[in-house]
mmCIF file of C-alpha atoms in Angstrom:
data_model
loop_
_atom_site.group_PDB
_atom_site.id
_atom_site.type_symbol
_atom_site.label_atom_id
_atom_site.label_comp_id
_atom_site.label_asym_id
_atom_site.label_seq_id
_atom_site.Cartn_x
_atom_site.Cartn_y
_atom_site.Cartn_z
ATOM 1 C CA UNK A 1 13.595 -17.164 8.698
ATOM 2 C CA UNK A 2 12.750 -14.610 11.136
ATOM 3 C CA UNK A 3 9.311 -13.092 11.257
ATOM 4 C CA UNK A 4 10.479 -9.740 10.144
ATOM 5 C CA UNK A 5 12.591 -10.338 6.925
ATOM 6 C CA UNK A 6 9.777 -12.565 5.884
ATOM 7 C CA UNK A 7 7.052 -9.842 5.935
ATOM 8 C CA UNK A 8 9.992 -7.509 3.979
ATOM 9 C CA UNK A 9 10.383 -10.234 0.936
ATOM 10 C CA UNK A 10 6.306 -11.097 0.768
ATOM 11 C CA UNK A 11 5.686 -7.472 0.478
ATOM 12 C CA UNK A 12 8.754 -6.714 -1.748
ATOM 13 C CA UNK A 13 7.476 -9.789 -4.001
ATOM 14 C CA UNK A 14 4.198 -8.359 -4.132
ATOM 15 C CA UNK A 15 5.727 -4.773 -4.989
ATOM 16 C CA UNK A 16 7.160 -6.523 -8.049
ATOM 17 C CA UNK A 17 4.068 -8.490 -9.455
ATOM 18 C CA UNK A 18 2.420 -5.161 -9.197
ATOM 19 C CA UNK A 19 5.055 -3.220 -11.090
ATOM 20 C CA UNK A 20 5.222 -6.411 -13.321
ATOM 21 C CA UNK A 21 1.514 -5.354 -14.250
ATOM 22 C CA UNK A 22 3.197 -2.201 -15.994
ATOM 23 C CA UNK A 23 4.643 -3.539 -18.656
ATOM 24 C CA UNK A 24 4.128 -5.334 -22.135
ATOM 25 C CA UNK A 25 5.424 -5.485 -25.419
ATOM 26 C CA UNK A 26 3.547 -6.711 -28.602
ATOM 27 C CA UNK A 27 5.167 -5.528 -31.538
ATOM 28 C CA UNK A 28 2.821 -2.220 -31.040
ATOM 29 C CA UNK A 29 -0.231 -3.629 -32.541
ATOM 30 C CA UNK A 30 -2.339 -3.421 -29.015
ATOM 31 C CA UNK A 31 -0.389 -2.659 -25.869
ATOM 32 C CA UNK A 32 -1.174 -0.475 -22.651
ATOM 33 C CA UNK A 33 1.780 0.304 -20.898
ATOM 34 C CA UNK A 34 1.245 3.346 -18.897
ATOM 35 C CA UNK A 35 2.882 2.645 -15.505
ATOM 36 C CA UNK A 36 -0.368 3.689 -12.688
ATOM 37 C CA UNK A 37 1.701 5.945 -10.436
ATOM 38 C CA UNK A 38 -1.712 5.880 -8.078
ATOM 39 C CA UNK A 39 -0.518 1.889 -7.357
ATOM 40 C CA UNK A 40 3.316 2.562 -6.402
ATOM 41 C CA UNK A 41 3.637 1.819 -2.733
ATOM 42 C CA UNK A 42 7.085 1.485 -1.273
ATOM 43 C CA UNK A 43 7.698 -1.813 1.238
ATOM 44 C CA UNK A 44 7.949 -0.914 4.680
ATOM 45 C CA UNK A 45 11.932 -0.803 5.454
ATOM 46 C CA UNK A 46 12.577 -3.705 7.983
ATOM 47 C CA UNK A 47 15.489 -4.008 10.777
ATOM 48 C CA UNK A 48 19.248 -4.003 9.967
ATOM 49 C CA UNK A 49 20.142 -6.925 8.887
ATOM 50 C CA UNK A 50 17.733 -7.671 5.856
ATOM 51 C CA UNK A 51 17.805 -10.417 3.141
ATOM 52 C CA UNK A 52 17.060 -9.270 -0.087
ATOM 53 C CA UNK A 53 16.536 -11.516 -3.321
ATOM 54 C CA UNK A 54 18.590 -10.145 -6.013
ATOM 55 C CA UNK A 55 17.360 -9.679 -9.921
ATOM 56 C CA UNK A 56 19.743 -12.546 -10.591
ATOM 57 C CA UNK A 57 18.023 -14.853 -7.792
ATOM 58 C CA UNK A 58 20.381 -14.851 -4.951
ATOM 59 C CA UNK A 59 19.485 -13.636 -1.536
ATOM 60 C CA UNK A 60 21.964 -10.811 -0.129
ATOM 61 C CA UNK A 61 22.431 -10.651 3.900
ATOM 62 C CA UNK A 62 22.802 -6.829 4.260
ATOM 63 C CA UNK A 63 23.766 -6.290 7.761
ATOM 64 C CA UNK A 64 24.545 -2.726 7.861
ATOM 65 C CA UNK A 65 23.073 -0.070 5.763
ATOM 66 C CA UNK A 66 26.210 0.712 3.216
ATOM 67 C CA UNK A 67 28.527 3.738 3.374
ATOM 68 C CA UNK A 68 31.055 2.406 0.575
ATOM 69 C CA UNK A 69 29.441 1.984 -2.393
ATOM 70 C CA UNK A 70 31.340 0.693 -5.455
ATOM 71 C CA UNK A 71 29.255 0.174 -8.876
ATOM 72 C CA UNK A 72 29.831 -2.313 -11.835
ATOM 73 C CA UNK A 73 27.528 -1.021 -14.219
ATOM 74 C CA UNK A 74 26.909 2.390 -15.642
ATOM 75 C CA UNK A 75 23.302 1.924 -14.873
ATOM 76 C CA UNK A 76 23.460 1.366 -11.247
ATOM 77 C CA UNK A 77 25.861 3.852 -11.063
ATOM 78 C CA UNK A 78 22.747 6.371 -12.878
ATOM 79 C CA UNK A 79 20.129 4.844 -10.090
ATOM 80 C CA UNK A 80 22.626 5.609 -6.996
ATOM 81 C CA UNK A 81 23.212 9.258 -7.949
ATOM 82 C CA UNK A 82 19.735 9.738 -8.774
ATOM 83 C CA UNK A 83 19.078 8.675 -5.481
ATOM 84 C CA UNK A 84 21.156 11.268 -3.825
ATOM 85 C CA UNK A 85 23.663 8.625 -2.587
ATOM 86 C CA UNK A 86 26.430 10.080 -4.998
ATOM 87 C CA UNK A 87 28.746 10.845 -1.855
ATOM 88 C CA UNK A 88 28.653 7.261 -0.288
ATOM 89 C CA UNK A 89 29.704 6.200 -4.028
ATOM 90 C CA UNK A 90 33.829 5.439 -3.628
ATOM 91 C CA UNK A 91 33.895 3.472 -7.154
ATOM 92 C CA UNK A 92 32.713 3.114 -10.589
ATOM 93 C CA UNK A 93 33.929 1.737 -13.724
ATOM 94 C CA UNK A 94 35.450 3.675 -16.420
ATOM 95 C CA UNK A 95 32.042 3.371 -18.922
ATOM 96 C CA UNK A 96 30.130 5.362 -15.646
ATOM 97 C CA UNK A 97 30.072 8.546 -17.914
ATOM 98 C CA UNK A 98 26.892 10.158 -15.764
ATOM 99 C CA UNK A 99 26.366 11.994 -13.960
ATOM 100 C CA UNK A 100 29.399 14.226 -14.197
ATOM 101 C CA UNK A 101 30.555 13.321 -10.458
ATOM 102 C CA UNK A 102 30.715 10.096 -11.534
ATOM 103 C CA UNK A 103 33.907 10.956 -13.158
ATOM 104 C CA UNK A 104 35.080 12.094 -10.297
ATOM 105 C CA UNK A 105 35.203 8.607 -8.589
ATOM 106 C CA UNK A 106 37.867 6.366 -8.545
ATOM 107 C CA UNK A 107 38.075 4.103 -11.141
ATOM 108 C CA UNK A 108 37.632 0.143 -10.881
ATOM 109 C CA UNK A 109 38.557 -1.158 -14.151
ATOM 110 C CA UNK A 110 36.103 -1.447 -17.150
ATOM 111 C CA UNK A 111 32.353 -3.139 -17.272
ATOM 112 C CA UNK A 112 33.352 -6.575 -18.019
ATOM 113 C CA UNK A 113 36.975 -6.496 -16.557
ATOM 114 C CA UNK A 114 36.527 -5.415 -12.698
ATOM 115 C CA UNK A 115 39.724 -4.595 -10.840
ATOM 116 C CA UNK A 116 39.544 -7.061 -7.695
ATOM 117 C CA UNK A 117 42.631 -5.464 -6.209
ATOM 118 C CA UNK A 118 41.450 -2.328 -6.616
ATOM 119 C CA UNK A 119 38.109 -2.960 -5.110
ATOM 120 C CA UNK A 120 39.528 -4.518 -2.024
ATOM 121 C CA UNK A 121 41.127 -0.754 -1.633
ATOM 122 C CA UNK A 122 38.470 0.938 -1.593
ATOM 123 C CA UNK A 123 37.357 -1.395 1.267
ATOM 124 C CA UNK A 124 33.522 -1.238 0.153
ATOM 125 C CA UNK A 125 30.543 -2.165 1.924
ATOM 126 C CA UNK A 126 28.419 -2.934 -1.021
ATOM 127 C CA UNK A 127 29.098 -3.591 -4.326
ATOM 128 C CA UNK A 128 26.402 -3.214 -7.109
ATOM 129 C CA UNK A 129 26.984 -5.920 -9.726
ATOM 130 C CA UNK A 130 25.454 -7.122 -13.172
ATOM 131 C CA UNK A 131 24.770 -10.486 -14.596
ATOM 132 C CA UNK A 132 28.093 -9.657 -16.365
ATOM 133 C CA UNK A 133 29.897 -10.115 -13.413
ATOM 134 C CA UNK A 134 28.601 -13.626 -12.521
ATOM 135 C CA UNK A 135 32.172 -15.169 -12.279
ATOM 136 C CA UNK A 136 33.384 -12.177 -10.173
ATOM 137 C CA UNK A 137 30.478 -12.215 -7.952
ATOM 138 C CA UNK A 138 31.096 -15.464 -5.897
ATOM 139 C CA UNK A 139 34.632 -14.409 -5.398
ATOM 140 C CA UNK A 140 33.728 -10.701 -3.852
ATOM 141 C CA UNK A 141 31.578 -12.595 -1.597
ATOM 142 C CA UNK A 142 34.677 -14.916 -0.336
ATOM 143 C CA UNK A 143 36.097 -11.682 0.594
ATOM 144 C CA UNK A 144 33.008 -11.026 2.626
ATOM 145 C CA UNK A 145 31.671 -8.147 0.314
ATOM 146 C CA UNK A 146 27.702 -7.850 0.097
ATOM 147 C CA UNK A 147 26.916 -8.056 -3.614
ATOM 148 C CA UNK A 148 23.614 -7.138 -5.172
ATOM 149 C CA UNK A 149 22.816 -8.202 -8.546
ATOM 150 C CA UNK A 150 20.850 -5.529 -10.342
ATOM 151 C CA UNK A 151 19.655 -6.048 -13.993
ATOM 152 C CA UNK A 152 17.086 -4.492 -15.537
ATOM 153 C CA UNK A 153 15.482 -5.434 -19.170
ATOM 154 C CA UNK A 154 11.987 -3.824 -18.586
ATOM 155 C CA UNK A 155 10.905 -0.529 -17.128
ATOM 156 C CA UNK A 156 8.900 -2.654 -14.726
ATOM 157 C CA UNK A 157 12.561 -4.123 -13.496
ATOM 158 C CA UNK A 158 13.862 -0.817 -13.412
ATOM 159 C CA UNK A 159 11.588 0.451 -10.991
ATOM 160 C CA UNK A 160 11.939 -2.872 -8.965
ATOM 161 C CA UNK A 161 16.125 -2.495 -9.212
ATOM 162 C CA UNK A 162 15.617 1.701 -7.763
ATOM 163 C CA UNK A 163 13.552 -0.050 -5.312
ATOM 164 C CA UNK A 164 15.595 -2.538 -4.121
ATOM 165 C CA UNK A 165 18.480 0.173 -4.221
ATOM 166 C CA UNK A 166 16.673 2.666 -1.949
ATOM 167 C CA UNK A 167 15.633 0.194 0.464
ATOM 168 C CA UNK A 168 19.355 -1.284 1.245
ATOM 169 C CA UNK A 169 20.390 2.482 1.174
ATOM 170 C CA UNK A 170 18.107 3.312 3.716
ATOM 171 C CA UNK A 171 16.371 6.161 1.564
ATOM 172 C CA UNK A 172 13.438 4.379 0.635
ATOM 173 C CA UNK A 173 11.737 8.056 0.080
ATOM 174 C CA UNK A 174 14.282 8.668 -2.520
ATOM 175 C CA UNK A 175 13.354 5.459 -4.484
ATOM 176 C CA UNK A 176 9.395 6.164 -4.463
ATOM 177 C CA UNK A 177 9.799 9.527 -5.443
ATOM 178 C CA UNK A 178 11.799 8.620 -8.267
ATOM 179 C CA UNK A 179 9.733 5.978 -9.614
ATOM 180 C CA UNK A 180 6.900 7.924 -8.971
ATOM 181 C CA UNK A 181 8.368 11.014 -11.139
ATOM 182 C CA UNK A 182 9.419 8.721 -13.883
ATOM 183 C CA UNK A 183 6.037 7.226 -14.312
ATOM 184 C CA UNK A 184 4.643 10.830 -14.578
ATOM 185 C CA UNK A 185 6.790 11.354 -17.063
ATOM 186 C CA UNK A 186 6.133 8.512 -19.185
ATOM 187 C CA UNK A 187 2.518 8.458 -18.482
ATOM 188 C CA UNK A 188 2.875 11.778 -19.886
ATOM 189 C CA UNK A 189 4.076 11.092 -22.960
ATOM 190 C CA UNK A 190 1.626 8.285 -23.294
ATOM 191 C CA UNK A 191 -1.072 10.819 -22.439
ATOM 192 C CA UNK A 192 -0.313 12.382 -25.368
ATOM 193 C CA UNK A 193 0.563 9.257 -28.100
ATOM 194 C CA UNK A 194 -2.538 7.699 -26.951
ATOM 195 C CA UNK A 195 -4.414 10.273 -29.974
ATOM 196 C CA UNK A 196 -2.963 8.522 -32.230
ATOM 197 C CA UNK A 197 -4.417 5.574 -34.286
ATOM 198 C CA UNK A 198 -3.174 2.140 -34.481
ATOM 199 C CA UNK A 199 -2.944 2.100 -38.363
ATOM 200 C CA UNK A 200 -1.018 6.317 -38.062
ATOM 201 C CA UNK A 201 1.387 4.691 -35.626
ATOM 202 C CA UNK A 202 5.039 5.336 -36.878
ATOM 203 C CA UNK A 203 6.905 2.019 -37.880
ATOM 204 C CA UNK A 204 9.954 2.546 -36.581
ATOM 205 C CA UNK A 205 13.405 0.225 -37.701
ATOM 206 C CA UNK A 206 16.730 0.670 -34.752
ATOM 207 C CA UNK A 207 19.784 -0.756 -36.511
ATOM 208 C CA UNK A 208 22.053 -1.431 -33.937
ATOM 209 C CA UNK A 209 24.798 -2.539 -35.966
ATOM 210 C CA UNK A 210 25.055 -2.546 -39.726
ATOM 211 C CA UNK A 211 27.299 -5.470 -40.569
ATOM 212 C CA UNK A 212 26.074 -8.085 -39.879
ATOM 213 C CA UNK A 213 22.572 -5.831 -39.597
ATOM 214 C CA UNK A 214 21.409 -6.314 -36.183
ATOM 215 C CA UNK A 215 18.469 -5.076 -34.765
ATOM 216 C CA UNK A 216 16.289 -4.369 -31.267
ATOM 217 C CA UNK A 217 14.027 -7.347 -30.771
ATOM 218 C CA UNK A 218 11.251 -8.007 -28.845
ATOM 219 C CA UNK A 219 13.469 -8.485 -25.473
ATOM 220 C CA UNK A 220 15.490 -5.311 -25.890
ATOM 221 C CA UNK A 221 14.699 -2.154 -23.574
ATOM 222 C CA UNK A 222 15.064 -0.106 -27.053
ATOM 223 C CA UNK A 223 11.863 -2.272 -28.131
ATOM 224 C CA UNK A 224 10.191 -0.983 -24.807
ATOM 225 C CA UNK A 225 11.101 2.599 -25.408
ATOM 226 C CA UNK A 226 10.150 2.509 -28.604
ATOM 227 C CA UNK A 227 6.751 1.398 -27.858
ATOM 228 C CA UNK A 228 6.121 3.388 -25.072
ATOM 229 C CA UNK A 229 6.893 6.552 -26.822
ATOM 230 C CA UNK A 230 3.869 5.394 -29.446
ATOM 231 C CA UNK A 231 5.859 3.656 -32.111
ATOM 232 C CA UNK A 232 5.822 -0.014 -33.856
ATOM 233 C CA UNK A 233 8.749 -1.901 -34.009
ATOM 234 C CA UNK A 234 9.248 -3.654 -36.865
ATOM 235 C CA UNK A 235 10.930 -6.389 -35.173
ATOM 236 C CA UNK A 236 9.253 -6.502 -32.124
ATOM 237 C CA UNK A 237 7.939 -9.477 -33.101
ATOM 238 C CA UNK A 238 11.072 -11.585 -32.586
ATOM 239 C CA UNK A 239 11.230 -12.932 -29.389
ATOM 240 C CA UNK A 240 15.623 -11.852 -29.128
ATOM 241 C CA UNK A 241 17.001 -9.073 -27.305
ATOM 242 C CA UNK A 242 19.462 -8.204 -30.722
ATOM 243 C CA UNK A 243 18.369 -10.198 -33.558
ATOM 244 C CA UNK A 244 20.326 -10.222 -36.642
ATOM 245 C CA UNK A 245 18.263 -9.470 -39.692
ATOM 246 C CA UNK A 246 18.429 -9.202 -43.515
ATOM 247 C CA UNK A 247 18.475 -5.795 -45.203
ATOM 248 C CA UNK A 248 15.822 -7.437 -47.480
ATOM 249 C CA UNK A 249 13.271 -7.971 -44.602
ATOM 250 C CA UNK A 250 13.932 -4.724 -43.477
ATOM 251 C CA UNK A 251 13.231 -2.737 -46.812
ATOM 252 C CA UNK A 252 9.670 -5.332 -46.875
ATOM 253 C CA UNK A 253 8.525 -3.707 -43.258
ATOM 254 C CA UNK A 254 9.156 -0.002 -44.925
ATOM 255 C CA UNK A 255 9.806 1.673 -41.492
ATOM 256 C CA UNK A 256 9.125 5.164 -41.742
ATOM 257 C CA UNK A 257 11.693 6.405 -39.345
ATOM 258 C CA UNK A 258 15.268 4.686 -38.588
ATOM 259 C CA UNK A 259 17.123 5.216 -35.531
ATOM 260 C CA UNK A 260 20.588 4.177 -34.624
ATOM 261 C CA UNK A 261 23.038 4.656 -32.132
ATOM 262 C CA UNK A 262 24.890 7.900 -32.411
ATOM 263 C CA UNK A 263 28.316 6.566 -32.218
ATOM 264 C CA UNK A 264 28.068 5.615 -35.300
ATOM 265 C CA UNK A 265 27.887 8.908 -37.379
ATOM 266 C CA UNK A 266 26.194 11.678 -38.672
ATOM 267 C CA UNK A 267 22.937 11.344 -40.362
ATOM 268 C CA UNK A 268 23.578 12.448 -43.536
ATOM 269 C CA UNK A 269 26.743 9.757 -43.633
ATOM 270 C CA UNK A 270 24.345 6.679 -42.356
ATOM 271 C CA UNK A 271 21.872 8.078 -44.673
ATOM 272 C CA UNK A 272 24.342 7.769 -47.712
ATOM 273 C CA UNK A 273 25.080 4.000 -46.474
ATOM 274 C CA UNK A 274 21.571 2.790 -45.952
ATOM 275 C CA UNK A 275 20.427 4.206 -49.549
ATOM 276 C CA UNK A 276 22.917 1.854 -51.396
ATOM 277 C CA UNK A 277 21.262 -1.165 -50.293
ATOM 278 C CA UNK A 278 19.333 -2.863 -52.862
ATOM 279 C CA UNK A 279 15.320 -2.026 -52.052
ATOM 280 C CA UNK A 280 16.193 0.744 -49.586
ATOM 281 C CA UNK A 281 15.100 3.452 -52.095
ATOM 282 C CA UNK A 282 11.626 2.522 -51.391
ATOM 283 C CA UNK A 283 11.600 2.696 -47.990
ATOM 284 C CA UNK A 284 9.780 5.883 -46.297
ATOM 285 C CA UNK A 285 12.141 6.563 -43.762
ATOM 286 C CA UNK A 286 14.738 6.884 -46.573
ATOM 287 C CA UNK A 287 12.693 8.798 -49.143
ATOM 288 C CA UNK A 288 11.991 11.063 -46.318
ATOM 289 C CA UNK A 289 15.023 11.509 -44.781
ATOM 290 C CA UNK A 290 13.928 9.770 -41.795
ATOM 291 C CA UNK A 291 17.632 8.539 -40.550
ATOM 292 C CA UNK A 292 18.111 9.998 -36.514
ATOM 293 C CA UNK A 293 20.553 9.434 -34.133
ATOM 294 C CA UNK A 294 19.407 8.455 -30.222
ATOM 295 C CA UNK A 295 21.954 8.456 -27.474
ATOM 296 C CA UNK A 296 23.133 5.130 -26.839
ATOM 297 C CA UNK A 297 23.981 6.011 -23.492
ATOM 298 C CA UNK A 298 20.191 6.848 -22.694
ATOM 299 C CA UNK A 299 18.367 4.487 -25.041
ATOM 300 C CA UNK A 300 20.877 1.072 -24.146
ATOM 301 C CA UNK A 301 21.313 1.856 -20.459
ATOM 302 C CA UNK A 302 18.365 0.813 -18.121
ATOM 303 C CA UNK A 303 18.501 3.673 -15.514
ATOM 304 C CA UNK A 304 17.006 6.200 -14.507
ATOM 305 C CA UNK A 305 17.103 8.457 -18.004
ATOM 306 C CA UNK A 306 15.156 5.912 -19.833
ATOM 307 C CA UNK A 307 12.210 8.249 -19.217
ATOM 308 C CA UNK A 308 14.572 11.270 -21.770
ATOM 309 C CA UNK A 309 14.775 8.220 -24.469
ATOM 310 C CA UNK A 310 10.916 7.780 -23.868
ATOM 311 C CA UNK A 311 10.553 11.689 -24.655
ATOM 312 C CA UNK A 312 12.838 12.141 -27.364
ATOM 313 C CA UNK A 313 11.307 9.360 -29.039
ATOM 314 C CA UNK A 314 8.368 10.508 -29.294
ATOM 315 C CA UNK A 315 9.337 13.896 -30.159
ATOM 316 C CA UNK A 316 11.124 12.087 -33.403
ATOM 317 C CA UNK A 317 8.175 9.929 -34.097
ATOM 318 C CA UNK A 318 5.413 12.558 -33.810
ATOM 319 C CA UNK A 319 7.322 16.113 -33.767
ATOM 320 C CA UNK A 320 3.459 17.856 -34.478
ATOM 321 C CA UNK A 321 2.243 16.786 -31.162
ATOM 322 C CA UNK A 322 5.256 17.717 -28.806
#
């Protein structure tokens, strides 16, 4: 290994035990999350070609900094805009909904089902993959395609994934900035939930789906969000990213606030459907009228707008502090 790209991945492995420092979850009861934007320090950016380690394990040869950029995921496609890099972006998929250039992109089939025909058209230099893609990974690379793996289930990973983006880009600026903004954000925010006690803390219940009833577990980002924005999940103690769960347990944890993704309806109509479970009346959330909608597309997707979720969670958990 030459002397140079080995300096690059010891420092870039050291970047990411540091960010993994950032980040916990423990159902709420005691957890200090607040990202130290004082501690983020970008790895120097080494000689064209580089080797990167992916987030799925696999080192990438990168021997020219990419100009075609096609994305896989609507979450990379959220880091490379935010980066600036929106007009070296020549695909997405058809889920890559933000930000509104994205649209204007051509199309290269759907999350799970990548057009490989199509890519090859677009002739990119750099394709920004998922775990989803493992099958279709191996054979871009036969084509002699770069692909980077970039998954993100913590805000820690995020940061890494921006990281890791910016560097191959070239605009490692961009990348320190942003992680540096978003921790200011969320530090923010914690800044402010911090007042409140552990036994005030909201108990807060995300159904993700309602039949079977599914929730956010302990591995989800929405249990992450949830915490950092000064709530308890109710289910962060099961070690699953989407558990399914009985409406019995559920009306046992009284949650005082319910969230769910907005796709699936007004308030008032999820509110109607929740109350008809048997023990439900009791719950606080429901006596209250407790029943929000979040964004899935900002509360699911691990980019860059995680920090909004963050925000507008706390806002619905504690609206007499923000």
């Amino acid at each position: 290994m030459k002397k140079g790209l080995f300096i690059f991945i010891v420092l870039l492995f050291g970047f990411m035990l540091l960010m993994a420092g950032c980040s916990g979850t423990d159902n709420g009861v005691e957890t200090d999350l607040q990202p130290d934007s004082d501690k983020v320090t970008s790895p120097p950016l080494p000689e064209m070609p580089i080797v990167i380690t992916d987030q799925m394990g696999r080192e990438v040869v990168i021997e020219e900094i990419p100009q075609r950029i096609i994305s896989l995921s609507p979450s990379n496609t959220e880091i490379v805009f935010a980066l600036g890099l929106g007009d070296r972006v020549v695909g997405v998929t058809e889920y890559c909904n933000y930000p509104a250039e994205a649209l204007e992109k051509d199309i290269v089939g759907g999350f799970s089902t990548p057009n490989i025909e199509k890519i090859i058209e677009l002739e990119p230099d750099l394709i920004l993959a998922s775990t989803i893609h493992e099958e279709e990974v191996p054979r871009l690379e036969e084509l002699g395609i770069p692909v980077m793996v970039i998954e993100s289930s913590t805000v820690a990973d995020l940061f890494v994934s921006i990281q890791l983006v910016a560097i191959v880009a070239d605009v490692p600026e961009a990348g320190e900035s942003l992680v540096s903004s978003m921790q200011d954000r969320i530090n923010a925010v914690g800044s402010v939930v911090a007042e409140v006690d552990q036994d005030e803390k909201i108990k807060v219940y995300y159904e993700v789906y309602s039949d079977p009833v599914m929730t956010a577990g302990q591995g989800a980002f929405i249990n992450e969000i949830i915490t950092l924005a000064g709530g308890i999940n109710i289910f962060g103690d099961i070690n699953e990213n989407y558990p399914q769960v009985s409406a019995e347990v559920v009306a046992e944890r009284q949650p005082d606030i319910i969230l769910y993704p907005d796709y699936h309806g007004t308030a008032d109509l999820v509110l109607d459907s929740m109350a008809g479970r048997p023990g439900w009346e009791s719950i606080p959330a429901i006596q209250n009228s407790r029943i929000q909608a979040a964004s899935d597309d900002i509360f699911a997707r691990p980019g860059p707008r995680i920090v909004e979720a963050i925000e507008e969670a706390a806002r619905l958990f504690y609206p007499e502090l923000f």
